[in-house]
């Protein structure tokens, strides 16, 4: 689908291809997992609040965005059961509704880090540019991770693992 660039820039509220987002973020994260890269047990909690624009910060864009990420890992024998819940809500602070929240700040789903088996950013409603993005996010994952083969290599501190996920 071809999009007229001038209309795209006008809808994005961009001038000469530039747009400013002045924002402040407040984040809290607690990571109680046993490993950052390949967790077997523990919790990860995170919440993020982003405020952009408004009378104090100005800029071309004005919105409020709240998101959370909760993950739980539980070992069962040599396998791991993993759960993840990601939520989010974004709301534009300007009127009219056409200037609700810019496309680049909306939530995206699909791909290896959100919903496996789908192309990156291929799920959800489409915006005015045909991109899959939305103002609300609710993603729940449940996975069973299991070892297939352990490979121990000489002079390597951690054994290499080959595993599967259902």
CSV table of C-alpha atoms in Angstrom, one decimal:
chain,number,residue,atom,x,y,z
A,1,UNK,CA,0.0,0.0,0.0
A,2,UNK,CA,1.5,3.3,-1.1
A,3,UNK,CA,1.1,6.3,1.3
A,4,UNK,CA,1.5,9.9,0.1
A,5,UNK,CA,4.5,11.1,2.2
A,6,UNK,CA,3.1,14.6,2.7
A,7,UNK,CA,-0.1,13.2,4.1
A,8,UNK,CA,1.8,10.9,6.3
A,9,UNK,CA,3.9,13.8,7.7
A,10,UNK,CA,0.8,15.9,8.2
A,11,UNK,CA,-1.0,13.1,10.1
A,12,UNK,CA,2.1,12.4,12.2
A,13,UNK,CA,2.2,16.2,13.0
A,14,UNK,CA,5.7,16.3,11.6
A,15,UNK,CA,7.3,19.3,10.0
A,16,UNK,CA,10.2,18.6,7.5
A,17,UNK,CA,10.2,15.0,8.8
A,18,UNK,CA,10.9,16.1,12.4
A,19,UNK,CA,8.8,15.7,15.5
A,20,UNK,CA,9.6,16.2,19.1
A,21,UNK,CA,8.5,14.2,22.1
A,22,UNK,CA,9.4,15.7,25.4
A,23,UNK,CA,8.7,13.1,28.1
A,24,UNK,CA,9.3,12.1,31.7
A,25,UNK,CA,9.3,8.4,32.7
A,26,UNK,CA,8.9,6.7,36.1
A,27,UNK,CA,9.8,3.0,36.2
A,28,UNK,CA,10.0,0.3,38.8
A,29,UNK,CA,11.5,-3.1,38.2
A,30,UNK,CA,12.2,-5.9,40.5
A,31,UNK,CA,14.2,-8.9,39.1
A,32,UNK,CA,14.3,-11.9,41.3
A,33,UNK,CA,15.1,-14.5,38.6
A,34,UNK,CA,18.1,-16.8,38.9
A,35,UNK,CA,19.4,-15.8,35.4
A,36,UNK,CA,18.9,-12.9,33.1
A,37,UNK,CA,19.3,-14.8,29.8
A,38,UNK,CA,17.8,-18.2,30.7
A,39,UNK,CA,15.8,-18.1,33.9
A,40,UNK,CA,14.7,-21.3,35.6
A,41,UNK,CA,13.0,-19.9,38.6
A,42,UNK,CA,11.9,-16.6,40.1
A,43,UNK,CA,9.8,-13.5,39.3
A,44,UNK,CA,10.2,-10.3,37.3
A,45,UNK,CA,8.0,-7.4,38.0
A,46,UNK,CA,8.0,-4.1,36.1
A,47,UNK,CA,5.8,-1.1,35.7
A,48,UNK,CA,6.4,2.0,33.6
A,49,UNK,CA,4.6,5.4,33.4
A,50,UNK,CA,5.4,7.8,30.6
A,51,UNK,CA,4.1,11.4,30.4
A,52,UNK,CA,4.8,13.4,27.3
A,53,UNK,CA,4.0,17.0,26.3
A,54,UNK,CA,1.3,18.8,28.1
A,55,UNK,CA,1.7,22.4,29.4
A,56,UNK,CA,5.0,21.6,31.2
A,57,UNK,CA,7.0,19.6,28.7
A,58,UNK,CA,5.6,21.0,25.4
A,59,UNK,CA,6.7,19.2,22.2
A,60,UNK,CA,4.7,18.1,19.2
A,61,UNK,CA,3.1,15.2,21.0
A,62,UNK,CA,1.2,14.9,24.3
A,63,UNK,CA,0.2,11.5,25.8
A,64,UNK,CA,0.2,9.3,28.9
A,65,UNK,CA,1.3,5.7,28.6
A,66,UNK,CA,1.2,3.1,31.4
A,67,UNK,CA,2.6,-0.5,31.0
A,68,UNK,CA,3.4,-3.4,33.1
A,69,UNK,CA,5.4,-6.7,32.7
A,70,UNK,CA,5.1,-9.6,35.1
A,71,UNK,CA,6.9,-12.9,34.5
A,72,UNK,CA,7.1,-16.1,36.6
A,73,UNK,CA,9.4,-19.1,36.1
A,74,UNK,CA,9.0,-22.4,37.9
A,75,UNK,CA,11.3,-25.4,37.5
A,76,UNK,CA,9.7,-28.9,37.1
A,77,UNK,CA,12.5,-31.4,37.0
A,78,UNK,CA,14.8,-30.4,34.1
A,79,UNK,CA,12.0,-28.4,32.5
A,80,UNK,CA,10.7,-24.9,33.2
A,81,UNK,CA,7.1,-23.6,33.2
A,82,UNK,CA,7.1,-19.9,32.3
A,83,UNK,CA,4.3,-17.4,32.5
A,84,UNK,CA,4.3,-13.7,31.3
A,85,UNK,CA,1.6,-11.0,31.5
A,86,UNK,CA,2.1,-7.7,29.7
A,87,UNK,CA,-0.4,-5.0,29.9
A,88,UNK,CA,-0.5,-1.4,28.6
A,89,UNK,CA,-2.7,1.6,28.1
A,90,UNK,CA,-1.8,4.8,26.1
A,91,UNK,CA,-4.0,7.9,25.9
A,92,UNK,CA,-3.5,11.0,23.9
A,93,UNK,CA,-3.8,14.3,25.8
A,94,UNK,CA,-4.7,16.6,22.9
A,95,UNK,CA,-7.9,17.3,21.1
A,96,UNK,CA,-9.2,16.6,18.5
A,97,UNK,CA,-9.2,12.8,18.6
A,98,UNK,CA,-7.2,12.6,15.3
A,99,UNK,CA,-4.2,13.8,17.4
A,100,UNK,CA,-4.8,11.1,20.1
A,101,UNK,CA,-1.4,9.4,20.2
A,102,UNK,CA,1.2,9.1,17.5
A,103,UNK,CA,1.6,5.8,15.8
A,104,UNK,CA,5.2,5.3,16.9
A,105,UNK,CA,4.2,5.3,20.6
A,106,UNK,CA,1.4,2.7,20.3
A,107,UNK,CA,1.8,-0.9,21.4
A,108,UNK,CA,2.9,-3.6,19.0
A,109,UNK,CA,2.5,-7.4,19.2
A,110,UNK,CA,3.8,-10.5,17.3
A,111,UNK,CA,7.2,-12.1,17.1
A,112,UNK,CA,9.7,-13.9,19.3
A,113,UNK,CA,9.5,-11.5,22.2
A,114,UNK,CA,5.7,-11.2,22.5
A,115,UNK,CA,3.7,-13.9,20.6
A,116,UNK,CA,5.8,-16.7,19.1
A,117,UNK,CA,4.8,-18.1,15.7
A,118,UNK,CA,3.8,-14.7,14.2
A,119,UNK,CA,5.8,-12.2,12.2
A,120,UNK,CA,7.2,-9.3,14.2
A,121,UNK,CA,4.6,-6.6,14.8
A,122,UNK,CA,2.0,-8.4,12.8
A,123,UNK,CA,-0.9,-8.6,15.3
A,124,UNK,CA,-3.5,-6.2,16.5
A,125,UNK,CA,-5.5,-3.4,15.0
A,126,UNK,CA,-4.1,-1.4,12.1
A,127,UNK,CA,-3.6,2.3,12.4
A,128,UNK,CA,-4.1,5.0,9.7
A,129,UNK,CA,-0.9,3.9,8.0
A,130,UNK,CA,-1.7,0.1,7.8
A,131,UNK,CA,0.7,-0.7,10.7
A,132,UNK,CA,-0.4,-3.1,13.4
A,133,UNK,CA,-0.4,-0.9,16.5
A,134,UNK,CA,-2.9,-0.1,19.3
A,135,UNK,CA,-3.5,2.0,22.4
A,136,UNK,CA,-4.2,-1.1,24.6
A,137,UNK,CA,-2.1,-4.1,25.2
A,138,UNK,CA,-2.9,-7.4,26.9
A,139,UNK,CA,-0.6,-10.3,26.2
A,140,UNK,CA,-0.5,-13.5,28.3
A,141,UNK,CA,2.0,-16.3,27.5
A,142,UNK,CA,2.4,-19.7,29.1
A,143,UNK,CA,5.3,-21.9,28.0
A,144,UNK,CA,6.9,-25.2,28.8
A,145,UNK,CA,10.6,-25.1,28.2
A,146,UNK,CA,12.5,-28.4,28.1
A,147,UNK,CA,16.1,-29.5,27.4
A,148,UNK,CA,16.8,-31.5,24.2
A,149,UNK,CA,20.6,-31.8,24.4
A,150,UNK,CA,23.4,-30.5,26.6
A,151,UNK,CA,26.7,-29.8,24.9
A,152,UNK,CA,29.7,-29.3,27.2
A,153,UNK,CA,32.6,-27.7,25.5
A,154,UNK,CA,36.2,-27.6,26.8
A,155,UNK,CA,37.3,-24.2,28.2
A,156,UNK,CA,33.8,-22.9,28.3
A,157,UNK,CA,32.5,-21.8,31.7
A,158,UNK,CA,28.8,-22.5,31.1
A,159,UNK,CA,27.5,-25.6,29.4
A,160,UNK,CA,25.7,-24.9,26.1
A,161,UNK,CA,22.1,-26.1,25.9
A,162,UNK,CA,19.7,-26.9,23.1
A,163,UNK,CA,16.1,-26.8,24.2
A,164,UNK,CA,12.6,-26.6,23.0
A,165,UNK,CA,9.5,-24.6,23.8
A,166,UNK,CA,5.8,-25.4,23.6
